[in-house]
Amino acid sequence: MTALSAAPALPEEELVRRPGFWAKARRHRTFVFSALILLAILLIAVFAPLLAPHDPFMQSIALRLKPPFWHDKTVAEHLLGTDQLGRDYLSRLIYGARISMAIGIGATLMSALIGITLGLLAGYYGGWIDTAISTVITTRLSMPIILIALAVVAIVGPSLTVVIVVLGLLLWDQFAVVTRVATQQVCTRDYVTSARVLGCSVGHILFREILPNIRAPLMVVATVEMAHAVLLEAALSFLGLGVQAPLPSWGLMLSEAKTAMFFSPWLIVLPGACLFILALAINLMGDAMRDLTAGGRG
């Protein structure tokens, strides 16, 4: 079975448009749990300047490698200790949420724009257009993401903008696969046929008739790809080809802490825990959306 034929089937009715969807979502424990975590991280990222107790870039060699409060309660001004350059670790973790959320949301939006557009065109027109786009999708699926990202970032130069653009250009394939199959199914519906008979433009049919009715599977894909983008950014930053110092990326904090991990293990544990919680919450949200759009229960 090829990747193009393995895409999930479109639900019979778009559950997000039903009045009772959000009532079901509020009763879905996994949805509520993951939504609260993501909302908390998003609020932390937005209000980082107000929440951070110190300047995340302020260095003080005299305060380097101070332990967190559970090891030394006398260092009250640095609750989670300091790093090798004496920077407040809690402040850097808070600002790190900004980097991860920006990359996760930015790369996902870019990849969704590319993948959904290609999937709509392939599913609606069929024929040689479908064959050409399917070939492009298959070619993209055969390419290892991490190796391509490493090569491109190494050539262009690492930065926050470059990481977002590179990941956005590499993570569109699943959007295209799901959109293509869903569009092929929706094209046979009566409301699409009616729009054609009434002389509606192709753009109107694609973006006003078809796209709103295939949102459910695309929302699930978006959560998966967002988690993928966050972890890929952490991997690139850990290897020194992602977000560059002094920006407080969680992946970069892991890289900077590896030389002191045996003497100050919290430097590794804290950003690693933040990445784990964010990726877990995003994946749980995807599972919850899959259950809700398929009529399952939490």
Rosetta silent file (secondary structure, phi, psi, omega in degrees, C-alpha in Angstrom):
SEQUENCE: MTALSAAPALPEEELVRRPGFWAKARRHRTFVFSALILLAILLIAVFAPLLAPHDPFMQSIALRLKPPFWHDKTVAEHLLGTDQLGRDYLSRLIYGARISMAIGIGATLMSALIGITLGLLAGYYGGWIDTAISTVITTRLSMPIILIALAVVAIVGPSLTVVIVVLGLLLWDQFAVVTRVATQQVCTRDYVTSARVLGCSVGHILFREILPNIRAPLMVVATVEMAHAVLLEAALSFLGLGVQAPLPSWGLMLSEAKTAMFFSPWLIVLPGACLFILALAINLMGDAMRDLTAGGRG
SCORE:     score description
SCORE:     0.000 S_00000001
   1 L     0.000  129.495 -179.779    0.000    0.000    0.000 S_00000001
   2 L   -81.585  166.603  179.437    1.370    3.376   -0.997 S_00000001
   3 L   -64.290  -31.392 -177.506    1.358    6.458    1.180 S_00000001
   4 L   -71.239  -31.331 -179.579   -1.244    8.073   -1.094 S_00000001
   5 L   -90.090   -5.973 -177.062   -3.718    5.245   -0.646 S_00000001
   6 L   -94.874    6.941 -178.532   -3.140    4.950    3.090 S_00000001
   7 L   -68.505  147.954 -178.688   -4.730    8.295    3.986 S_00000001
   8 L   -66.689  146.744 -179.973   -7.625    8.173    6.477 S_00000001
   9 L   -72.528  149.046  179.726  -11.141    8.173    5.101 S_00000001
  10 L   -75.284  134.930  176.211  -13.208   11.328    5.424 S_00000001
  11 L   -59.631  154.709 -177.840  -15.985   11.139    8.053 S_00000001
  12 L   -62.135  -32.726  178.659  -19.516   11.035    6.670 S_00000001
  13 L  -140.400  141.700  179.834  -20.280   14.451    8.161 S_00000001
  14 L   -70.468  105.288 -173.825  -18.018   17.224    9.367 S_00000001
  15 H   -70.290  -24.395 -178.847  -18.523   16.987   13.115 S_00000001
  16 H   -64.169  -24.688 -176.954  -16.892   20.321   13.853 S_00000001
  17 H   -86.687   -8.816  178.131  -19.849   22.044   12.223 S_00000001
  18 L   -74.666  144.970  179.769  -22.422   20.319   14.416 S_00000001
  19 L   -60.939  -29.010 -175.411  -23.828   22.373   17.299 S_00000001
  20 L   -88.388    4.917 -176.380  -22.991   19.617   19.776 S_00000001
  21 H   -62.694  -49.490 -176.238  -19.314   19.323   18.888 S_00000001
  22 H   -70.396  -26.800  173.775  -18.024   21.674   21.553 S_00000001
  23 H   -65.656  -41.185  175.847  -20.354   20.142   24.119 S_00000001
  24 H   -66.341  -38.770 -179.172  -18.776   16.763   23.349 S_00000001
  25 H   -63.028  -39.689  179.863  -15.313   18.321   23.441 S_00000001
  26 H   -65.157  -24.594  178.082  -15.909   19.691   26.933 S_00000001
  27 H   -91.160   -7.767 -178.877  -16.756   16.180   28.109 S_00000001
  28 L   -85.795  110.094 -172.567  -13.715   14.638   26.415 S_00000001
  29 H   -61.570  -42.191 -179.323  -11.087   14.362   29.164 S_00000001
  30 H   -64.444  -40.492  178.729   -8.119   14.106   26.805 S_00000001
  31 H   -62.744  -47.515 -178.417   -9.257   17.151   24.844 S_00000001
  32 H   -63.563  -44.267 -178.280   -9.741   19.254   27.973 S_00000001
  33 H   -62.141  -49.431 -178.380   -6.423   18.145   29.492 S_00000001
  34 H   -68.803  -36.580  179.547   -4.372   18.825   26.372 S_00000001
  35 H   -64.765  -38.956  178.639   -6.190   22.086   25.630 S_00000001
  36 H   -65.291  -41.090  179.462   -5.438   23.416   29.120 S_00000001
  37 H   -65.667  -45.813 -179.712   -1.739   22.562   28.782 S_00000001
  38 H   -65.335  -38.459  177.575   -1.465   24.149   25.336 S_00000001
  39 H   -63.804  -41.301  179.055   -3.363   27.224   26.488 S_00000001
  40 H   -63.288  -44.578  179.623   -1.034   27.571   29.473 S_00000001
  41 H   -65.550  -39.508  178.860    2.082   27.282   27.290 S_00000001
  42 H   -63.828  -42.224  178.596    0.634   29.745   24.771 S_00000001
  43 H   -65.748  -38.291  176.738   -0.124   32.274   27.525 S_00000001
  44 H   -62.075  -42.178  179.959    3.375   31.821   28.930 S_00000001
  45 H   -65.467  -42.604 -177.225    4.822   32.480   25.475 S_00000001
  46 H   -68.739  -42.124 -175.023    2.672   35.575   24.880 S_00000001
  47 L  -102.718   28.408 -178.993    3.239   37.108   28.321 S_00000001
  48 H   -55.558  -42.967 -179.942    6.869   36.027   28.718 S_00000001
  49 H   -61.773  -28.254  179.997    8.138   39.573   29.414 S_00000001
  50 H   -84.694  -28.341 -174.910    5.662   39.883   32.286 S_00000001
  51 H   -90.559  -30.750 -177.024    6.225   36.397   33.719 S_00000001
  52 L   -67.907  126.633 -178.611   10.012   36.114   33.491 S_00000001
  53 L   -74.090  -20.329 -177.930   11.584   37.202   36.818 S_00000001
  54 L  -139.571  167.708  172.606   14.882   38.209   35.166 S_00000001
  55 L   -69.470  120.831 -176.846   16.331   39.182   31.825 S_00000001
  56 L   -67.729  -12.813 -179.605   16.991   35.845   30.067 S_00000001
  57 L  -102.111   -5.324 -177.350   20.097   37.292   28.402 S_00000001
  58 L   -73.596  122.487 -178.305   21.661   38.827   31.532 S_00000001
  59 L  -104.102  147.473  176.319   24.940   37.063   32.412 S_00000001
  60 L  -152.055  100.962 -177.866   26.685   36.925   35.785 S_00000001
  61 H   -59.388  -29.865  179.556   29.727   34.715   36.120 S_00000001
  62 H   -66.846  -20.803 -178.205   29.528   35.070   39.909 S_00000001
  63 H  -109.557   15.898 -174.929   26.118   33.320   39.839 S_00000001
  64 L   -66.766  141.837  175.652   26.936   30.555   37.320 S_00000001
  65 L    56.414   39.489  172.329   25.509   27.055   37.875 S_00000001
  66 L   -73.259  137.291 -177.768   23.451   27.949   40.923 S_00000001
  67 L   -74.961  159.882  177.157   21.202   24.989   41.859 S_00000001
  68 L   -69.988  174.294 -170.745   17.379   25.214   41.813 S_00000001
  69 L   -63.421  -27.436 -178.904   15.356   25.864   44.957 S_00000001
  70 L   -77.114  -11.836  173.620   14.932   22.196   45.903 S_00000001
  71 L   -97.700  -35.070 -176.362   18.726   21.872   46.169 S_00000001
  72 L  -146.430  100.929 -176.644   19.504   25.237   47.741 S_00000001
  73 L   -76.192   -3.714 -178.521   16.698   27.287   49.274 S_00000001
  74 L   -81.180  -18.111 -179.282   19.056   30.205   49.969 S_00000001
  75 L   -95.742   70.178 -172.251   19.123   31.316   46.304 S_00000001
  76 L   -69.893  -28.313 -176.246   15.561   32.620   46.330 S_00000001
  77 L   -76.095  -11.526  177.029   15.979   35.016   43.401 S_00000001
  78 L  -127.314   87.367 -172.599   16.729   32.131   41.000 S_00000001
  79 L   -61.614  -38.994 -179.820   14.053   29.485   41.613 S_00000001
  80 L  -106.390   20.413  176.188   15.323   27.093   38.947 S_00000001
  81 L    78.928 -166.260 -179.454   18.980   28.028   39.288 S_00000001
  82 E  -132.608  163.905 -179.882   21.285   29.461   36.653 S_00000001
  83 L   -94.927 -164.762 -174.531   23.190   28.117   33.656 S_00000001
  84 L   -64.916  -20.771  179.944   26.891   28.112   32.805 S_00000001
  85 L  -105.742   10.395  178.185   26.858   31.873   32.157 S_00000001
  86 L    78.314   16.594  178.894   24.848   32.791   35.234 S_00000001
  87 L   -84.067  141.893 -178.377   21.592   33.421   33.324 S_00000001
  88 E   -63.108  123.191 -172.718   18.330   32.778   35.163 S_00000001
  89 H   -74.169  -36.818  178.337   17.091   29.372   34.034 S_00000001
  90 H   -61.847  -42.992  179.281   13.397   29.972   34.743 S_00000001
  91 H   -63.399  -39.682  179.988   13.429   33.099   32.585 S_00000001
  92 H   -69.992  -34.787  176.053   15.114   31.255   29.736 S_00000001
  93 H   -66.331  -40.290  178.893   12.599   28.413   29.949 S_00000001
  94 H   -63.750  -46.793  178.493    9.735   30.908   29.795 S_00000001
  95 H   -69.247  -27.194  176.553   11.186   32.645   26.749 S_00000001
  96 H   -62.767  -29.363  176.200   11.953   29.238   25.241 S_00000001
  97 H   -61.226  -34.783  177.465    8.195   28.637   25.054 S_00000001
  98 H   -61.622  -45.042 -177.886    8.034   31.559   22.624 S_00000001
  99 H   -63.270  -48.680 -176.994   10.580   29.968   20.311 S_00000001
 100 H   -64.104  -43.502 -179.622    8.906   26.545   20.318 S_00000001
 101 H   -68.221  -38.842  179.022    5.393   27.904   19.802 S_00000001
 102 H   -62.921  -43.668 -179.891    6.538   30.290   17.066 S_00000001
 103 H   -70.313  -43.032  179.835    8.277   27.503   15.168 S_00000001
 104 H   -61.477  -48.163 -178.514    5.470   24.996   15.725 S_00000001
 105 H   -72.060  -45.020 -178.050    2.719   27.366   14.599 S_00000001
 106 H   -63.083  -47.690 -179.465    4.718   29.079   11.840 S_00000001
 107 H   -66.190  -37.219  179.982    6.012   25.887   10.225 S_00000001
 108 H   -67.215  -42.422  178.810    2.596   24.212   10.477 S_00000001
 109 H   -63.189  -42.249  179.565    0.797   27.140    8.842 S_00000001
 110 H   -65.454  -46.025 -179.874    3.308   27.252    5.986 S_00000001
 111 H   -66.346  -35.386  177.854    3.205   23.510    5.389 S_00000001
 112 H   -65.126  -41.391  179.289   -0.624   23.526    5.600 S_00000001
 113 H   -60.316  -44.571 -179.483   -0.826   26.269    2.969 S_00000001
 114 H   -69.717  -52.193 -174.456    1.373   24.306    0.568 S_00000001
 115 H   -65.390  -43.020 -178.697   -0.040   20.854    1.228 S_00000001
 116 H   -66.309  -40.376  178.584   -3.721   21.810    1.276 S_00000001
 117 H   -61.523  -47.805  179.016   -3.401   23.793   -1.966 S_00000001
 118 H   -64.000  -41.949 -179.430   -1.703   20.899   -3.765 S_00000001
 119 H   -64.663  -39.523  177.746   -4.149   18.358   -2.321 S_00000001
 120 H   -63.612  -45.386 -179.469   -7.182   20.396   -3.385 S_00000001
 121 H   -63.822  -43.945 -178.887   -5.879   20.780   -6.949 S_00000001
 122 H   -66.001  -43.753 -177.442   -4.989   17.073   -7.243 S_00000001
 123 H   -72.388  -32.154 -177.026   -8.265   15.849   -5.793 S_00000001
 124 H   -80.830  -47.567 -175.008  -10.495   18.238   -7.732 S_00000001
 125 H   -82.979  -38.237 -177.139   -8.980   18.122  -11.200 S_00000001
 126 L    66.193 -157.036  175.486   -7.634   14.563  -11.299 S_00000001
 127 H    60.014 -140.949 -175.932   -6.024   13.419  -14.534 S_00000001
 128 H   -70.316  -27.184  176.904   -2.490   14.532  -15.306 S_00000001
 129 H   -65.460  -43.767  177.429   -2.604   17.201  -12.597 S_00000001
 130 H   -63.103  -41.516  179.759   -3.309   14.526   -9.994 S_00000001
 131 H   -63.488  -43.609 -179.235   -0.550   12.335  -11.441 S_00000001
 132 H   -65.250  -46.332 -178.988    1.990   15.158  -11.386 S_00000001
 133 H   -67.895  -38.363  177.407    1.161   16.250   -7.826 S_00000001
 134 H   -62.457  -35.902  176.784    1.078   12.642   -6.606 S_00000001
 135 H   -65.905  -41.337  177.576    4.563   12.168   -8.049 S_00000001
 136 H   -63.224  -42.506  179.424    5.769   15.261   -6.200 S_00000001
 137 H   -63.072  -45.368 -179.697    4.199   13.967   -2.956 S_00000001
 138 H   -63.063  -39.975  177.101    5.787   10.545   -3.374 S_00000001
 139 H   -62.101  -43.691  178.592    9.168   12.141   -4.078 S_00000001
 140 H   -63.535  -39.588 -179.942    8.858   14.257   -0.950 S_00000001
 141 H   -65.514  -24.599 -179.774    7.905   11.205    1.150 S_00000001
 142 L   -82.889   -7.414 -176.895   11.063    9.423   -0.001 S_00000001
 143 L   -96.633  129.396  177.397   13.317   12.218    1.295 S_00000001
 144 L   -70.688  120.879 -172.755   14.564   12.067    4.934 S_00000001
 145 H   -61.762  -48.587 -172.438   13.414   15.291    6.597 S_00000001
 146 H   -64.608  -38.313 -179.970   16.157   15.652    9.178 S_00000001
 147 H   -69.161  -41.751  177.767   18.984   15.152    6.665 S_00000001
 148 H   -63.926  -43.426  179.438   17.498   17.615    4.182 S_00000001
 149 H   -62.394  -42.815  178.494   16.909   20.150    6.955 S_00000001
 150 H   -60.947  -43.986 -178.808   20.460   19.770    8.214 S_00000001
 151 H   -65.490  -45.482 -177.528   21.890   20.253    4.720 S_00000001
 152 H   -66.057  -45.293 -178.994   19.743   23.292    3.878 S_00000001
 153 H   -64.974  -37.535  179.123   20.325   25.031    7.220 S_00000001
 154 H   -65.035  -34.277 -179.527   24.057   24.355    6.991 S_00000001
 155 H   -78.564  -47.327 -175.477   24.164   25.952    3.518 S_00000001
 156 H   -76.403  -37.484 -175.686   21.844   28.905    4.126 S_00000001
 157 L   114.457  133.547 -175.889   22.856   29.577    7.711 S_00000001
 158 L   -77.736  136.483  173.206   21.018   28.843   10.958 S_00000001
 159 L  -167.413  168.846 -179.226   18.487   31.300   12.338 S_00000001
 160 H   -62.292  -44.833 -179.314   14.926   31.308   13.665 S_00000001
 161 H   -64.532  -42.641 -179.564   13.462   32.446   10.347 S_00000001
 162 H   -63.156  -40.829  179.985   15.441   29.897    8.342 S_00000001
 163 H   -62.616  -44.504 -179.859   14.314   27.053   10.624 S_00000001
 164 H   -62.017  -45.950 -177.763   10.631   28.031   10.258 S_00000001
 165 H   -66.005  -45.092 -178.430   10.874   28.298    6.467 S_00000001
 166 H   -62.752  -45.980  179.646   12.835   25.050    6.035 S_00000001
 167 H   -66.807  -37.526  177.402   10.464   23.048    8.231 S_00000001
 168 H   -63.118  -33.244  179.259    7.451   24.622    6.554 S_00000001
 169 H   -81.857   -7.879 -177.289    8.788   23.546    3.155 S_00000001
 170 H  -111.450  -13.779 -172.427    9.434   19.993    4.348 S_00000001
 171 L  -109.918   22.885 -175.500    6.325   19.081    6.369 S_00000001
 172 L   -90.127  -10.883 -169.202    3.546   19.627    3.808 S_00000001
 173 H   -63.544  -40.936 -179.076    3.284   16.078    2.449 S_00000001
 174 H   -67.869  -35.835  174.072    0.773   14.715    4.981 S_00000001
 175 H   -60.068  -43.315 -178.153   -1.497   17.709    4.430 S_00000001
 176 H   -65.773  -42.825 -178.602   -1.378   17.045    0.693 S_00000001
 177 H   -61.851  -50.987 -177.062   -2.086   13.317    1.051 S_00000001
 178 H   -66.833  -42.444 -179.432   -5.087   13.759    3.332 S_00000001
 179 H   -64.123  -40.101 -179.936   -6.490   16.732    1.407 S_00000001
 180 H   -59.698  -50.726 -178.059   -6.215   14.911   -1.915 S_00000001
 181 H   -66.152  -43.565 -179.698   -8.161   11.854   -0.738 S_00000001
 182 H   -63.430  -39.473  179.892  -10.744   13.905    1.167 S_00000001
 183 H   -65.159  -40.411  177.895  -11.306   16.184   -1.824 S_00000001
 184 H   -59.873  -36.276  179.222  -11.873   13.218   -4.127 S_00000001
 185 H   -73.765  -41.620 -176.698  -14.610   11.989   -1.778 S_00000001
 186 H   -71.671  -28.860 -178.172  -16.276   15.382   -1.308 S_00000001
 187 L   -59.330  -20.642 -179.479  -16.295   16.149   -5.043 S_00000001
 188 L   -88.562   -3.245 -177.499  -19.068   13.585   -5.486 S_00000001
 189 L   -74.192  156.553 -175.803  -21.406   15.306   -2.981 S_00000001
 190 H   -64.460  -37.656 -176.241  -24.565   17.059   -4.134 S_00000001
 191 H   -68.452  -28.838  175.373  -23.586   20.507   -2.883 S_00000001
 192 H   -72.092  -41.305  177.434  -20.424   20.478   -4.999 S_00000001
 193 H   -62.582  -40.888  178.733  -22.408   19.384   -8.046 S_00000001
 194 H   -63.066  -40.287  179.173  -24.948   22.138   -7.371 S_00000001
 195 H   -63.435  -38.193  177.713  -22.177   24.750   -7.164 S_00000001
 196 H   -65.223  -44.415 -178.329  -20.848   23.615  -10.547 S_00000001
 197 H   -62.971  -36.484 -179.658  -24.308   23.774  -12.120 S_00000001
 198 L   -75.045   -5.573  176.908  -24.827   27.278  -10.751 S_00000001
 199 L    83.937   22.065  178.591  -21.598   28.370  -12.464 S_00000001
 200 L   -66.119  148.541 -179.823  -19.531   29.035   -9.337 S_00000001
 201 L   -68.898  162.005  178.809  -15.849   29.605   -9.921 S_00000001
 202 H   -62.419  -40.076  178.702  -13.278   26.922   -9.168 S_00000001
 203 H   -60.881  -40.795  178.000  -11.897   29.028   -6.326 S_00000001
 204 H   -63.930  -43.562 -178.714  -15.342   29.282   -4.751 S_00000001
 205 H   -65.097  -43.288 -176.556  -15.905   25.538   -5.009 S_00000001
 206 H   -68.363  -46.606 -169.964  -12.493   24.664   -3.604 S_00000001
 207 H   -99.754  -12.093  178.609  -12.349   27.136   -0.714 S_00000001
 208 H  -112.917  -24.969 -178.190  -16.029   27.682    0.116 S_00000001
 209 H  -106.057  -45.362 -174.646  -17.610   24.312   -0.616 S_00000001
 210 H   -86.716  -53.648 -173.549  -14.901   21.636   -0.299 S_00000001
 211 H   -56.962  -45.043  179.295  -12.344   22.966    2.197 S_00000001
 212 H   -61.332  -22.417 -177.279  -14.805   23.736    5.046 S_00000001
 213 H   -95.215    2.905  175.155  -16.090   20.169    4.825 S_00000001
 214 H  -122.171   21.491 -178.066  -12.696   18.480    5.139 S_00000001
 215 H   -64.943  -35.511 -172.487  -11.484   20.439    8.161 S_00000001
 216 H   -57.617  -55.800  179.144  -11.727   17.525   10.589 S_00000001
 217 H   -64.917  -29.942  179.728   -8.931   15.312    9.192 S_00000001
 218 H   -69.943  -32.678  176.902   -6.785   18.378    8.467 S_00000001
 219 H   -65.036  -37.931  177.598   -7.000   19.490   12.100 S_00000001
 220 H   -65.914  -44.106  177.989   -5.642   16.108   13.173 S_00000001
 221 H   -60.963  -39.899 -178.235   -2.791   16.363   10.649 S_00000001
 222 H   -61.022  -40.563  179.522   -2.006   19.881   11.885 S_00000001
 223 H   -66.504  -40.686  179.420   -1.481   18.687   15.460 S_00000001
 224 H   -63.434  -45.861 -177.246    0.812   15.873   14.346 S_00000001
 225 H   -70.754  -30.225  177.183    2.901   18.162   12.159 S_00000001
 226 H   -65.685  -45.577  176.629    3.115   20.852   14.850 S_00000001
 227 H   -62.073  -39.538  178.613    4.595   18.362   17.318 S_00000001
 228 H   -61.100  -43.599 -179.340    6.911   17.135   14.563 S_00000001
 229 H   -64.669  -41.023  179.568    8.107   20.688   13.875 S_00000001
 230 H   -61.869  -44.834 -178.620    8.783   21.387   17.561 S_00000001
 231 H   -71.211  -35.381  177.086   10.886   18.247   17.947 S_00000001
 232 H   -65.727  -40.078  176.896   12.743   18.837   14.681 S_00000001
 233 H   -62.527  -41.189  178.619   13.637   22.356   15.791 S_00000001
 234 H   -62.678  -40.113  178.943   14.932   20.988   19.083 S_00000001
 235 H   -65.893  -44.219  179.228   17.039   18.434   17.210 S_00000001
 236 H   -64.051  -42.318  179.665   18.467   21.058   14.850 S_00000001
 237 H   -66.329  -37.386  178.008   19.222   23.443   17.723 S_00000001
 238 H   -62.101  -35.130  179.989   20.846   20.636   19.699 S_00000001
 239 L   -84.570   -0.268  178.478   23.139   19.976   16.743 S_00000001
 240 L    84.835   10.306 -178.701   23.954   23.681   16.485 S_00000001
 241 L  -118.368   22.675  177.692   22.085   24.222   13.191 S_00000001
 242 L  -117.237 -131.137  176.975   18.839   25.621   14.549 S_00000001
 243 L   -64.414  135.180 -174.816   18.097   28.626   16.709 S_00000001
 244 L  -100.525  151.325  176.472   21.358   30.331   17.620 S_00000001
 245 L   -61.235  147.056    9.740   22.577   31.701   20.946 S_00000001
 246 L   -94.396   13.714  178.862   21.713   33.732   22.880 S_00000001
 247 L   -59.755  136.285 -174.151   18.075   32.956   22.006 S_00000001
 248 L   -87.180   65.738  173.831   16.699   30.601   24.679 S_00000001
 249 L   -75.603  141.229  179.488   15.498   27.655   22.576 S_00000001
 250 H   -61.751  -39.032  177.072   14.803   24.509   24.598 S_00000001
 251 H   -65.169  -40.486  177.771   16.811   22.431   22.128 S_00000001
 252 H   -67.282  -35.703  177.034   19.726   24.863   22.328 S_00000001
 253 H   -64.027  -36.838  174.892   19.526   24.806   26.137 S_00000001
 254 H   -63.141  -42.415 -179.742   19.888   21.024   25.993 S_00000001
 255 H   -64.590  -43.622 -179.080   22.947   21.410   23.775 S_00000001
 256 H   -67.317  -26.150 -174.822   24.527   23.997   26.046 S_00000001
 257 H   -89.596   -8.341 -172.633   23.899   21.849   29.135 S_00000001
 258 H   -65.984  -25.603  179.537   25.401   18.599   27.871 S_00000001
 259 H   -75.554  -19.280 -178.225   28.889   19.455   29.147 S_00000001
 260 H  -116.585   15.290 -172.494   27.570   19.912   32.690 S_00000001
 261 L   -64.796  -28.608 -178.822   24.855   17.262   32.730 S_00000001
 262 L   -81.580  -22.209 -179.198   26.645   15.013   35.260 S_00000001
 263 L  -101.141  -29.447  178.995   27.285   17.843   37.705 S_00000001
 264 L  -133.509   73.563 -172.488   24.109   19.905   37.143 S_00000001
 265 L   -63.697  -22.674 -179.739   21.513   17.455   35.812 S_00000001
 266 H   -64.255  -23.397  178.378   18.643   19.944   36.103 S_00000001
 267 H   -64.048  -27.886  176.620   20.126   21.825   33.145 S_00000001
 268 H   -90.633  -42.105 -172.357   19.176   18.837   30.980 S_00000001
 269 H   -66.079  -43.116 -173.180   16.043   17.708   32.800 S_00000001
 270 H   -66.330  -53.180  177.258   14.153   21.019   32.815 S_00000001
 271 H   -66.520  -32.214  176.178   14.207   21.916   29.081 S_00000001
 272 H   -63.944  -40.235  177.400   13.766   18.237   28.237 S_00000001
 273 H   -65.060  -38.836  178.062   10.664   18.112   30.433 S_00000001
 274 H   -62.553  -44.363  177.325    9.299   21.243   28.754 S_00000001
 275 H   -62.660  -41.995  179.894    9.740   19.687   25.300 S_00000001
 276 H   -61.821  -46.159 -178.241    8.136   16.455   26.483 S_00000001
 277 H   -63.916  -44.197 -179.660    5.100   18.226   27.940 S_00000001
 278 H   -64.351  -47.881  179.995    4.560   20.365   24.835 S_00000001
 279 H   -64.145  -39.499  178.998    4.915   17.460   22.389 S_00000001
 280 H   -63.990  -44.356 -179.063    2.695   15.245   24.569 S_00000001
 281 H   -63.092  -41.109 -179.830   -0.029   17.889   24.796 S_00000001
 282 H   -65.711  -43.171  179.754   -0.026   18.451   21.024 S_00000001
 283 H   -68.175  -36.802  176.178   -0.227   14.719   20.285 S_00000001
 284 H   -65.151  -37.355  176.040   -2.981   14.225   22.861 S_00000001
 285 H   -62.230  -40.911  177.182   -4.904   17.050   21.210 S_00000001
 286 H   -62.293  -43.110  177.483   -4.538   15.247   17.886 S_00000001
 287 H   -62.224  -41.270  179.952   -5.831   11.996   19.415 S_00000001
 288 H   -65.038  -42.891  178.650   -8.765   13.867   20.960 S_00000001
 289 H   -64.320  -36.777  177.323   -9.649   15.547   17.656 S_00000001
 290 H   -63.476  -43.649  179.240   -9.506   12.174   15.902 S_00000001
 291 H   -64.342  -43.318 -176.496  -11.887   10.684   18.476 S_00000001
 292 H   -68.179  -40.995 -179.290  -14.287   13.619   18.337 S_00000001
 293 H   -76.453  -17.396  175.985  -14.446   13.779   14.554 S_00000001
 294 H   -98.559   -1.065  178.839  -14.886   10.006   14.385 S_00000001
 295 L    85.661   14.864 -179.389  -17.531   10.015   17.086 S_00000001
 296 L   -81.269 -179.474 -178.794  -15.321    8.377   19.729 S_00000001
 297 L  -124.329  149.744  178.632  -15.246    9.001   23.442 S_00000001
 298 L   -92.098    0.000    0.000  -12.500   10.151   25.783 S_00000001
